[in-house]
Amino acid sequence: MLAKRIIPCLDVTLDEKGARVVKGVEFVNLRDAGDPVELAKRYDEEGADELVFLDITASAQGRKTMVDVIERTAEEVFIPLTVGGGIKSIEDINEMLSAGADKVSINTAAVKNPEFVRKAAEIFGSQCIVVAIDCRRNFDLSKGKYFVELEDGRKAWYEVVIYGGRKPTGIDAVEWAKKVEELGAGEILLTSMNRDGTKIGYDIPITRKISEEVKIPVIASGGAGKPEHFYEAFTAGKADACLAASIFHYREIEIEELKRYLKERGIPVRI
Amino acid sequence: MIAIVNYGVGNLKSIKKAVEKFDRAVVTRDAEEIKAADGIILPGVGAFPAAIKNLTDLKDVIVKAKVPVLGICLGMQLFAEVSEEGGINEGLKIIRGRVVKFPESVGKIPHMGWNVVKNEDHEIFEGIKDQYFYFVHSYYFKAEEGIIATTDYGIEFPSAVAKNNFIGVQFHPEKSGKVGLKLIENFVEICKQNP
């Protein structure tokens, strides 16, 4: 049986020291937690199933840095690596895969030009192409298409947002998920902006809805704060994988411990 | 020296880096260089028809190799008699059986992620028993001989095969963490012991 995956995400930025992972690491163990390659090695040791690197600078300089980070990581870490952030051309994808990435994650560029997803999947294969969908609850029921019942019984639809959540698009997230599957995406990385950074748990209603509507794997993202949240996402949310960032950087949750917790509760995980 | 056969678009960086932990490695499609190696790796990303076509001029070198040959993913599928991927195409006919698509009933296709490889005792699995390995594939090799490991994905399919000096694994050891590296180390060891 296929294992449910635990995926740490490294948000990579640039400062005077070079590539750094951000999200709270300034408070703890700055030297080690700050270097993306060191952090990647640590997560590999601790049992992470894959790693996602996000270039949050989304600049030419940032992309160059990312190539270097991926190259150095791929020399020492032998688990699947995904790179996202500012990927908008076939050349960008080529550059990342040649550096040693196994998959790329496309977000804004997919919304702006859906044919890009089709072309990328045709050239590199669906297994290489992750489409990241950022979405936010919208209670204007005169719009939207798929209405989802929330935890409190209210209904909402989820609107796709781009540019790091700054720009709403009017697109229904469920409809978009089905569309990207048809375009050839191999996986969906789903982030609910309502939960991102909250640590109150993944957005179960939308995770479950999209997992039911598509056949490709869905990675839940945004809101993880404790082990129960992962359990919920895998069971009620029907997610195939769970992604988290700061709680792993901070060691609020250790991956090994998390996996033991899940295994004890009957979730198939790789230990 | 291990020769990693370069016959298409796949990313060969990970496999090269992994082998280099234990031995020297060269990525090549030069027949003489392949013949001179202590072991051959047929990596595999991509589609069967293009792969077998790109391999045409090297078929003989591989089939007649006396050194250990490790086929990974598509590389293992190339050992088959026939593949049904993208029409009917003949393989290298090293191991009896055909390459077929997973039935829709298994669930999500491709079969992607970590799954358990239930292995028999074989030197390639030295020190490894029923461990998780990383898979990415939509077709599988329905081998009729030489099965040394199976994996359950709705159906039970062969995840490793071996016959004479040929070993095939459906999963990606170069992406399977420590256990994967152990398997590659085992292969290098088999190559070193080969007279």
Short mmCIF file of C-alpha atoms in Angstrom, two decimals:
data_model
loop_
_atom_site.label_atom_id
_atom_site.label_comp_id
_atom_site.label_asym_id
_atom_site.label_seq_id
_atom_site.Cartn_x
_atom_site.Cartn_y
_atom_site.Cartn_z
CA MET A 1 0.00 0.00 0.00
CA LEU A 2 1.18 3.46 -0.90
CA ALA A 3 2.44 5.45 2.09
CA LYS A 4 1.02 8.83 2.99
CA ARG A 5 3.77 11.39 2.56
CA ILE A 6 5.14 14.02 4.95
CA ILE A 7 6.74 16.90 3.06
CA PRO A 8 8.68 19.71 4.73
CA CYS A 9 8.67 22.93 2.76
CA LEU A 10 11.69 25.24 2.70
CA ASP A 11 10.93 28.84 1.84
CA VAL A 12 14.19 30.08 0.43
CA THR A 13 15.20 33.71 0.27
CA LEU A 14 18.40 35.66 -0.10
CA ASP A 15 20.36 37.76 2.32
CA GLU A 16 23.96 38.90 2.59
CA LYS A 17 24.97 35.35 3.60
CA GLY A 18 23.39 33.80 0.51
CA ALA A 19 20.45 31.42 0.41
CA ARG A 20 18.49 31.21 3.66
CA VAL A 21 15.34 29.47 4.78
CA VAL A 22 12.87 31.84 6.38
CA LYS A 23 9.71 31.47 8.45
CA GLY A 24 10.66 32.06 11.99
CA VAL A 25 14.11 30.59 11.90
CA GLU A 26 15.57 33.89 13.10
CA PHE A 27 14.54 32.95 16.63
CA VAL A 28 16.20 29.57 16.83
CA ASN A 29 19.42 27.99 15.77
CA LEU A 30 19.94 30.50 13.03
CA ARG A 31 23.11 29.08 11.59
CA ASP A 32 21.95 25.54 10.95
CA ALA A 33 18.27 26.00 10.35
CA GLY A 34 19.02 28.89 8.03
CA ASP A 35 21.00 27.04 5.41
CA PRO A 36 18.62 25.27 3.03
CA VAL A 37 21.06 22.49 2.17
CA GLU A 38 21.77 21.73 5.84
CA LEU A 39 18.07 21.76 6.60
CA ALA A 40 17.36 19.46 3.66
CA LYS A 41 19.93 16.99 4.97
CA ARG A 42 18.42 17.11 8.43
CA TYR A 43 14.93 16.40 7.10
CA ASP A 44 16.21 13.52 5.00
CA GLU A 45 17.85 12.03 8.11
CA GLU A 46 14.64 12.45 10.07
CA GLY A 47 12.50 10.63 7.53
CA ALA A 48 10.93 13.28 5.30
CA ASP A 49 9.42 11.61 2.21
CA GLU A 50 10.06 14.50 -0.18
CA LEU A 51 11.21 18.10 0.01
CA VAL A 52 9.71 21.23 -1.50
CA PHE A 53 11.84 24.32 -2.04
CA LEU A 54 10.01 27.57 -2.66
CA ASP A 55 11.84 30.58 -4.04
CA ILE A 56 10.02 33.41 -2.30
CA THR A 57 12.10 36.12 -3.92
CA ALA A 58 10.73 35.17 -7.37
CA SER A 59 13.52 37.20 -8.96
CA ALA A 60 16.20 36.31 -11.48
CA GLN A 61 18.73 36.35 -8.66
CA GLY A 62 16.49 34.14 -6.56
CA ARG A 63 16.20 31.59 -9.34
CA LYS A 64 19.95 31.46 -9.77
CA THR A 65 20.32 30.89 -6.05
CA MET A 66 17.74 28.13 -6.20
CA VAL A 67 19.65 26.33 -8.94
CA ASP A 68 22.70 26.35 -6.69
CA VAL A 69 20.70 25.15 -3.66
CA ILE A 70 19.14 22.31 -5.67
CA GLU A 71 22.48 21.28 -7.13
CA ARG A 72 24.10 21.11 -3.73
CA THR A 73 21.12 19.33 -2.17
CA ALA A 74 20.92 16.75 -4.96
CA GLU A 75 24.52 15.75 -4.28
CA GLU A 76 23.69 14.60 -0.80
CA VAL A 77 19.95 14.05 -0.48
CA PHE A 78 18.41 11.11 -2.31
CA ILE A 79 14.69 11.70 -1.99
CA PRO A 80 12.38 13.52 -4.45
CA LEU A 81 12.90 17.27 -4.66
CA THR A 82 10.30 19.77 -5.89
CA VAL A 83 11.05 23.40 -6.73
CA GLY A 84 8.51 26.19 -6.96
CA GLY A 85 8.30 29.97 -7.00
CA GLY A 86 8.41 32.03 -10.15
CA ILE A 87 8.46 29.07 -12.55
CA LYS A 88 6.97 30.45 -15.75
CA SER A 89 8.71 28.99 -18.78
CA ILE A 90 9.87 25.69 -20.23
CA GLU A 91 13.44 26.99 -19.81
CA ASP A 92 12.80 27.57 -16.08
CA ILE A 93 11.65 23.96 -15.74
CA ASN A 94 14.58 22.65 -17.72
CA GLU A 95 16.97 24.61 -15.57
CA MET A 96 15.52 23.19 -12.33
CA LEU A 97 15.37 19.60 -13.55
CA SER A 98 18.93 19.76 -14.84
CA ALA A 99 20.01 21.09 -11.46
CA GLY A 100 18.63 17.91 -9.90
CA ALA A 101 14.97 18.66 -9.11
CA ASP A 102 12.47 15.87 -9.81
CA LYS A 103 9.38 18.06 -10.03
CA VAL A 104 8.49 21.70 -10.39
CA SER A 105 5.54 23.45 -8.88
CA ILE A 106 3.71 26.01 -11.02
CA ASN A 107 1.30 28.51 -9.52
CA THR A 108 0.61 31.97 -10.93
CA ALA A 109 1.95 31.13 -14.39
CA ALA A 110 -0.56 28.26 -14.66
CA VAL A 111 -3.49 30.55 -13.90
CA LYS A 112 -2.28 33.17 -16.35
CA ASN A 113 -1.57 30.64 -19.07
CA PRO A 114 -3.14 27.19 -18.58
CA GLU A 115 -1.60 25.95 -21.85
CA PHE A 116 1.77 26.23 -20.13
CA VAL A 117 0.75 23.32 -17.88
CA ARG A 118 -0.24 21.21 -20.87
CA LYS A 119 2.98 21.96 -22.70
CA ALA A 120 5.12 21.30 -19.62
CA ALA A 121 3.39 17.97 -18.98
CA GLU A 122 3.84 16.93 -22.59
CA ILE A 123 7.53 17.72 -22.59
CA PHE A 124 8.55 16.55 -19.12
CA GLY A 125 5.77 14.10 -18.20
CA SER A 126 2.92 14.61 -15.74
CA GLN A 127 4.95 13.17 -12.86
CA CYS A 128 7.21 16.25 -13.07
CA ILE A 129 4.46 18.84 -12.95
CA VAL A 130 2.85 19.93 -9.71
CA VAL A 131 0.27 22.70 -9.89
CA ALA A 132 0.08 24.77 -6.72
CA ILE A 133 -3.38 26.15 -6.01
CA ASP A 134 -3.70 28.90 -3.41
CA CYS A 135 -7.30 29.61 -2.48
CA ARG A 136 -9.45 31.52 -0.04
CA ARG A 137 -13.01 31.06 1.20
CA ASN A 138 -15.57 33.27 -0.48
CA PHE A 139 -19.04 33.63 1.00
CA ASP A 140 -20.59 35.44 -1.97
CA LEU A 141 -22.70 32.55 -3.17
CA SER A 142 -23.87 34.44 -6.24
CA LYS A 143 -20.44 33.60 -7.62
CA GLY A 144 -18.41 30.41 -7.57
CA LYS A 145 -19.45 26.99 -8.72
CA TYR A 146 -18.67 24.33 -6.13
CA PHE A 147 -20.10 25.16 -2.73
CA VAL A 148 -18.47 23.44 0.18
CA GLU A 149 -19.95 22.98 3.63
CA LEU A 150 -17.62 24.35 6.30
CA GLU A 151 -16.99 23.07 9.83
CA ASP A 152 -19.72 25.36 11.25
CA GLY A 153 -22.33 24.40 8.68
CA ARG A 154 -21.99 27.54 6.58
CA LYS A 155 -21.35 27.26 2.86
CA ALA A 156 -18.58 28.87 0.87
CA TRP A 157 -16.76 28.46 -2.38
CA TYR A 158 -13.01 28.72 -2.64
CA GLU A 159 -11.53 31.34 -4.89
CA VAL A 160 -8.12 30.88 -6.50
CA VAL A 161 -5.66 33.62 -5.52
CA ILE A 162 -2.31 34.38 -7.16
CA TYR A 163 0.82 36.45 -6.56
CA GLY A 164 1.32 34.88 -3.16
CA GLY A 165 -2.33 35.35 -2.20
CA ARG A 166 -2.47 39.04 -3.02
CA LYS A 167 -4.67 38.84 -6.09
CA PRO A 168 -8.09 37.11 -6.27
CA THR A 169 -8.92 35.67 -9.68
CA GLY A 170 -12.64 34.87 -9.56
CA ILE A 171 -11.80 31.26 -10.46
CA ASP A 172 -13.41 28.44 -8.46
CA ALA A 173 -10.65 26.30 -6.91
CA VAL A 174 -12.46 22.98 -7.42
CA GLU A 175 -13.14 23.77 -11.06
CA TRP A 176 -9.50 24.84 -11.49
CA ALA A 177 -8.25 21.61 -9.86
CA LYS A 178 -10.26 19.55 -12.37
CA LYS A 179 -8.95 21.70 -15.18
CA VAL A 180 -5.27 21.29 -14.24
CA GLU A 181 -5.75 17.53 -13.97
CA GLU A 182 -7.10 17.55 -17.51
CA LEU A 183 -4.16 19.71 -18.63
CA GLY A 184 -1.77 17.05 -17.40
CA ALA A 185 -0.72 18.11 -13.91
CA GLY A 186 0.58 15.14 -11.94
CA GLU A 187 -0.21 16.50 -8.48
CA ILE A 188 -1.98 19.37 -6.78
CA LEU A 189 -0.40 21.32 -3.94
CA LEU A 190 -3.38 22.89 -2.22
CA THR A 191 -2.94 25.82 0.16
CA SER A 192 -5.87 27.43 1.90
CA MET A 193 -4.98 31.03 2.72
CA ASN A 194 -7.57 30.89 5.50
CA ARG A 195 -5.32 28.47 7.32
CA ASP A 196 -1.80 29.34 6.16
CA GLY A 197 0.31 30.27 9.19
CA THR A 198 -2.55 29.76 11.68
CA LYS A 199 -1.53 26.38 13.17
CA ILE A 200 -5.22 25.58 13.75
CA GLY A 201 -5.27 22.71 11.27
CA TYR A 202 -5.49 22.10 7.55
CA ASP A 203 -8.59 23.31 5.70
CA ILE A 204 -10.38 19.97 5.66
CA PRO A 205 -13.53 20.89 3.66
CA ILE A 206 -11.66 22.03 0.55
CA THR A 207 -8.97 19.37 0.84
CA ARG A 208 -11.61 16.66 0.95
CA LYS A 209 -13.66 18.21 -1.87
CA ILE A 210 -10.73 18.46 -4.27
CA SER A 211 -9.39 15.01 -3.31
CA GLU A 212 -12.80 13.58 -4.22
CA GLU A 213 -13.06 15.48 -7.48
CA VAL A 214 -9.67 14.62 -8.99
CA LYS A 215 -7.74 11.38 -9.45
CA ILE A 216 -4.28 12.89 -9.07
CA PRO A 217 -2.66 13.14 -5.62
CA VAL A 218 -3.49 16.14 -3.46
CA ILE A 219 -0.93 17.63 -1.06
CA ALA A 220 -2.58 19.50 1.80
CA SER A 221 -0.80 22.68 2.87
CA GLY A 222 -1.38 25.50 5.33
CA GLY A 223 -2.38 25.34 8.98
CA ALA A 224 -0.52 22.39 10.47
CA GLY A 225 0.15 22.92 14.17
CA LYS A 226 0.04 19.47 15.77
CA PRO A 227 0.07 15.79 14.83
CA GLU A 228 -3.74 15.52 14.97
CA HIS A 229 -3.94 17.95 12.06
CA PHE A 230 -1.99 15.60 9.84
CA TYR A 231 -4.19 12.68 10.90
CA GLU A 232 -7.30 14.73 10.06
CA ALA A 233 -5.96 15.73 6.64
CA PHE A 234 -5.19 12.09 5.75
CA THR A 235 -8.52 10.73 7.00
CA ALA A 236 -11.33 13.32 6.80
CA GLY A 237 -9.45 15.39 4.21
CA LYS A 238 -8.48 12.37 2.08
CA ALA A 239 -5.11 13.98 1.32
CA ASP A 240 -2.25 11.92 -0.15
CA ALA A 241 0.46 14.04 1.40
CA CYS A 242 0.82 16.82 3.97
CA LEU A 243 3.17 19.75 3.68
CA ALA A 244 4.34 21.97 6.50
CA ALA A 245 7.11 24.48 7.06
CA SER A 246 7.64 26.34 10.31
CA ILE A 247 6.57 23.61 12.71
CA PHE A 248 9.34 21.42 11.30
CA HIS A 249 11.96 24.19 11.23
CA TYR A 250 11.18 25.04 14.85
CA ARG A 251 11.09 21.37 15.82
CA GLU A 252 7.65 21.93 17.30
CA ILE A 253 6.93 18.60 15.67
CA GLU A 254 9.65 16.08 14.91
CA ILE A 255 9.03 14.15 11.71
CA GLU A 256 9.96 10.81 13.28
CA GLU A 257 7.59 11.36 16.16
CA LEU A 258 4.83 12.51 13.84
CA LYS A 259 5.20 9.39 11.72
CA ARG A 260 5.09 7.11 14.75
CA TYR A 261 1.93 8.90 15.88
CA LEU A 262 0.31 8.38 12.48
CA LYS A 263 1.41 4.76 12.22
CA GLU A 264 -0.06 3.93 15.62
CA ARG A 265 -3.37 5.27 14.33
CA GLY A 266 -3.36 3.11 11.24
CA ILE A 267 -2.06 5.60 8.65
CA PRO A 268 0.44 3.91 6.32
CA VAL A 269 3.67 5.88 6.57
CA ARG A 270 7.28 5.09 5.73
CA ILE A 271 9.26 4.56 8.89
CA MET B 1 33.71 2.01 -13.13
CA ILE B 2 29.95 1.86 -13.63
CA ALA B 3 28.52 2.99 -16.97
CA ILE B 4 25.18 4.77 -16.79
CA VAL B 5 23.63 4.49 -20.23
CA ASN B 6 22.38 7.81 -21.54
CA TYR B 7 19.66 7.05 -24.06
CA GLY B 8 17.15 9.87 -23.77
CA VAL B 9 15.91 12.87 -21.90
CA GLY B 10 15.90 11.57 -18.32
CA ASN B 11 17.72 13.34 -15.54
CA LEU B 12 20.73 11.16 -14.75
CA LYS B 13 22.22 13.38 -12.12
CA SER B 14 20.77 11.63 -9.07
CA ILE B 15 21.77 8.16 -10.18
CA LYS B 16 25.28 9.34 -11.00
CA LYS B 17 25.67 11.02 -7.62
CA ALA B 18 24.33 7.95 -5.85
CA VAL B 19 26.73 5.56 -7.63
CA GLU B 20 29.62 7.92 -6.96
CA LYS B 21 29.18 7.31 -3.25
CA PHE B 22 30.56 3.81 -3.89
CA ASP B 23 32.44 3.76 -7.18
CA ARG B 24 33.37 5.85 -10.18
CA ALA B 25 30.54 6.45 -12.65
CA VAL B 26 30.31 7.68 -16.19
CA VAL B 27 27.21 8.78 -18.08
CA THR B 28 27.69 7.61 -21.63
CA ARG B 29 26.22 6.21 -24.80
CA ASP B 30 29.56 5.14 -26.21
CA ALA B 31 29.61 1.38 -26.91
CA GLU B 32 33.31 0.96 -26.11
CA GLU B 33 32.99 2.79 -22.82
CA ILE B 34 30.01 0.64 -21.87
CA LYS B 35 31.86 -2.54 -22.81
CA ALA B 36 34.82 -1.54 -20.65
CA ALA B 37 32.74 -0.89 -17.52
CA ASP B 38 32.49 -3.23 -14.50
CA GLY B 39 28.74 -2.76 -14.41
CA ILE B 40 26.00 -1.15 -16.47
CA ILE B 41 23.00 0.83 -15.29
CA LEU B 42 20.03 1.36 -17.57
CA PRO B 43 18.22 4.25 -15.91
CA GLY B 44 14.74 5.13 -16.90
CA VAL B 45 12.52 8.11 -17.20
CA GLY B 46 10.24 8.60 -20.15
CA ALA B 47 8.24 6.45 -22.54
CA PHE B 48 9.07 2.96 -23.78
CA PRO B 49 8.83 3.55 -27.56
CA ALA B 50 11.29 6.46 -27.57
CA ALA B 51 13.63 4.66 -25.17
CA ILE B 52 13.89 1.45 -27.19
CA LYS B 53 14.40 3.47 -30.35
CA ASN B 54 17.18 5.54 -28.80
CA LEU B 55 18.77 2.32 -27.65
CA THR B 56 18.81 0.61 -31.05
CA ASP B 57 22.55 0.85 -31.67
CA LEU B 58 23.36 -0.28 -28.13
CA LYS B 59 20.98 -3.25 -27.94
CA ASP B 60 23.68 -5.80 -28.67
CA VAL B 61 26.13 -4.32 -26.19
CA ILE B 62 23.55 -4.59 -23.43
CA VAL B 63 22.01 -7.95 -24.26
CA LYS B 64 25.44 -9.57 -24.61
CA ALA B 65 26.96 -7.87 -21.57
CA LYS B 66 28.88 -10.19 -19.26
CA VAL B 67 28.98 -7.70 -16.39
CA PRO B 68 26.05 -7.04 -14.02
CA VAL B 69 23.33 -4.86 -15.56
CA LEU B 70 20.86 -2.93 -13.38
CA GLY B 71 17.67 -1.69 -15.05
CA ILE B 72 15.83 1.01 -13.13
CA CYS B 73 12.12 1.75 -13.73
CA LEU B 74 11.79 2.02 -17.50
CA GLY B 75 15.25 0.43 -17.64
CA MET B 76 13.78 -2.70 -16.04
CA GLN B 77 10.80 -2.64 -18.39
CA LEU B 78 13.18 -2.65 -21.36
CA PHE B 79 14.18 -6.23 -20.32
CA ALA B 80 10.69 -7.43 -21.35
CA GLU B 81 9.73 -9.19 -24.56
CA VAL B 82 7.08 -6.64 -25.42
CA SER B 83 5.61 -3.40 -24.05
CA GLU B 84 2.10 -2.11 -24.58
CA GLU B 85 3.05 1.51 -23.86
CA GLY B 86 2.32 3.72 -26.87
CA GLY B 87 1.47 0.79 -29.14
CA ILE B 88 3.13 -2.63 -29.21
CA ASN B 89 6.92 -2.43 -29.11
CA GLU B 90 9.49 -5.17 -28.73
CA GLY B 91 11.86 -4.99 -25.79
CA LEU B 92 15.32 -6.47 -25.25
CA LYS B 93 13.76 -9.91 -24.57
CA ILE B 94 16.01 -10.67 -21.64
CA ILE B 95 13.23 -11.72 -19.28
CA ARG B 96 9.96 -13.33 -20.36
CA GLY B 97 6.82 -11.24 -19.94
CA ARG B 98 5.19 -8.04 -21.12
CA VAL B 99 4.85 -4.48 -19.92
CA VAL B 100 1.22 -3.52 -19.36
CA LYS B 101 -0.68 -0.56 -17.95
CA PHE B 102 -2.14 -0.63 -14.46
CA PRO B 103 -5.89 -1.26 -14.61
CA GLU B 104 -7.98 1.81 -13.71
CA SER B 105 -9.37 -0.13 -10.77
CA VAL B 106 -6.13 0.27 -8.79
CA GLY B 107 -6.90 3.95 -8.18
CA LYS B 108 -4.57 6.78 -8.95
CA ILE B 109 -2.24 6.36 -11.93
CA PRO B 110 0.72 6.92 -12.05
CA HIS B 111 1.59 4.83 -9.06
CA MET B 112 3.65 7.56 -7.41
CA GLY B 113 5.18 7.61 -3.97
CA TRP B 114 6.65 5.27 -1.37
CA ASN B 115 5.50 1.66 -1.35
CA VAL B 116 6.67 -1.55 0.28
CA VAL B 117 8.89 -3.89 -1.72
CA LYS B 118 8.42 -7.44 -0.46
CA ASN B 119 11.67 -9.04 -1.46
CA GLU B 120 13.12 -12.53 -1.54
CA ASP B 121 16.71 -13.17 -0.59
CA HIS B 122 18.91 -11.94 -3.41
CA GLU B 123 22.28 -10.27 -3.26
CA ILE B 124 20.85 -7.00 -4.58
CA PHE B 125 18.70 -6.91 -1.42
CA GLU B 126 21.56 -7.77 0.95
CA GLY B 127 20.65 -6.18 4.29
CA ILE B 128 17.23 -5.06 2.99
CA LYS B 129 13.92 -6.72 3.89
CA ASP B 130 10.43 -5.47 2.97
CA GLN B 131 11.35 -1.79 2.90
CA TYR B 132 9.70 1.28 1.39
CA PHE B 133 11.06 2.46 -1.97
CA TYR B 134 10.02 5.38 -4.18
CA PHE B 135 7.99 4.62 -7.32
CA VAL B 136 6.80 6.68 -10.30
CA HIS B 137 5.22 4.67 -13.13
CA SER B 138 1.99 3.97 -14.99
CA TYR B 139 3.05 0.68 -16.61
CA TYR B 140 4.47 -2.38 -14.91
CA PHE B 141 6.44 -5.42 -16.05
CA LYS B 142 4.27 -8.54 -15.84
CA ALA B 143 7.32 -10.80 -15.71
CA GLU B 144 6.86 -14.54 -16.18
CA GLU B 145 10.19 -15.49 -14.64
CA GLY B 146 12.86 -14.17 -12.31
CA ILE B 147 10.58 -12.26 -9.93
CA ILE B 148 12.54 -11.44 -6.75
CA ALA B 149 10.19 -8.83 -5.24
CA THR B 150 6.58 -7.77 -5.47
CA THR B 151 4.61 -4.70 -4.46
CA ASP B 152 0.94 -4.24 -3.72
CA TYR B 153 -0.88 -1.40 -5.47
CA GLY B 154 -4.41 -2.66 -5.80
CA ILE B 155 -2.82 -5.56 -7.59
CA GLU B 156 0.37 -7.36 -6.69
CA PHE B 157 2.99 -6.60 -9.35
CA PRO B 158 6.67 -7.55 -9.79
CA SER B 159 8.83 -4.74 -8.39
CA ALA B 160 12.18 -6.46 -8.95
CA VAL B 161 13.40 -9.18 -11.31
CA ALA B 162 16.68 -10.98 -11.83
CA LYS B 163 18.02 -13.39 -14.39
CA ASN B 164 21.69 -14.28 -14.86
CA ASN B 165 23.60 -10.98 -14.76
CA PHE B 166 20.49 -8.83 -15.27
CA ILE B 167 18.70 -7.20 -12.35
CA GLY B 168 15.69 -4.92 -12.75
CA VAL B 169 13.92 -2.74 -10.20
CA GLN B 170 10.69 -0.88 -10.88
CA PHE B 171 11.35 1.70 -8.16
CA HIS B 172 13.99 4.44 -8.06
CA PRO B 173 16.77 3.49 -5.61
CA GLU B 174 18.42 6.86 -6.32
CA LYS B 175 15.32 8.55 -4.83
CA SER B 176 14.67 6.11 -2.00
CA GLY B 177 16.83 7.60 0.72
CA LYS B 178 19.18 5.40 2.76
CA VAL B 179 17.59 2.11 1.73
CA GLY B 180 17.95 3.07 -1.91
CA LEU B 181 21.61 3.91 -1.44
CA LYS B 182 22.12 0.53 0.21
CA LEU B 183 20.70 -1.18 -2.88
CA ILE B 184 23.04 0.78 -5.13
CA GLU B 185 25.94 -0.12 -2.87
CA ASN B 186 24.89 -3.78 -3.18
CA PHE B 187 24.91 -3.47 -6.96
CA VAL B 188 28.39 -1.94 -6.95
CA GLU B 189 29.50 -4.80 -4.68
CA ILE B 190 28.04 -7.37 -7.11
CA CYS B 191 29.97 -5.68 -9.91
CA LYS B 192 33.21 -5.81 -7.96
CA GLN B 193 32.79 -9.51 -7.23
CA ASN B 194 32.01 -10.35 -10.84
CA PRO B 195 35.11 -12.13 -12.22
#
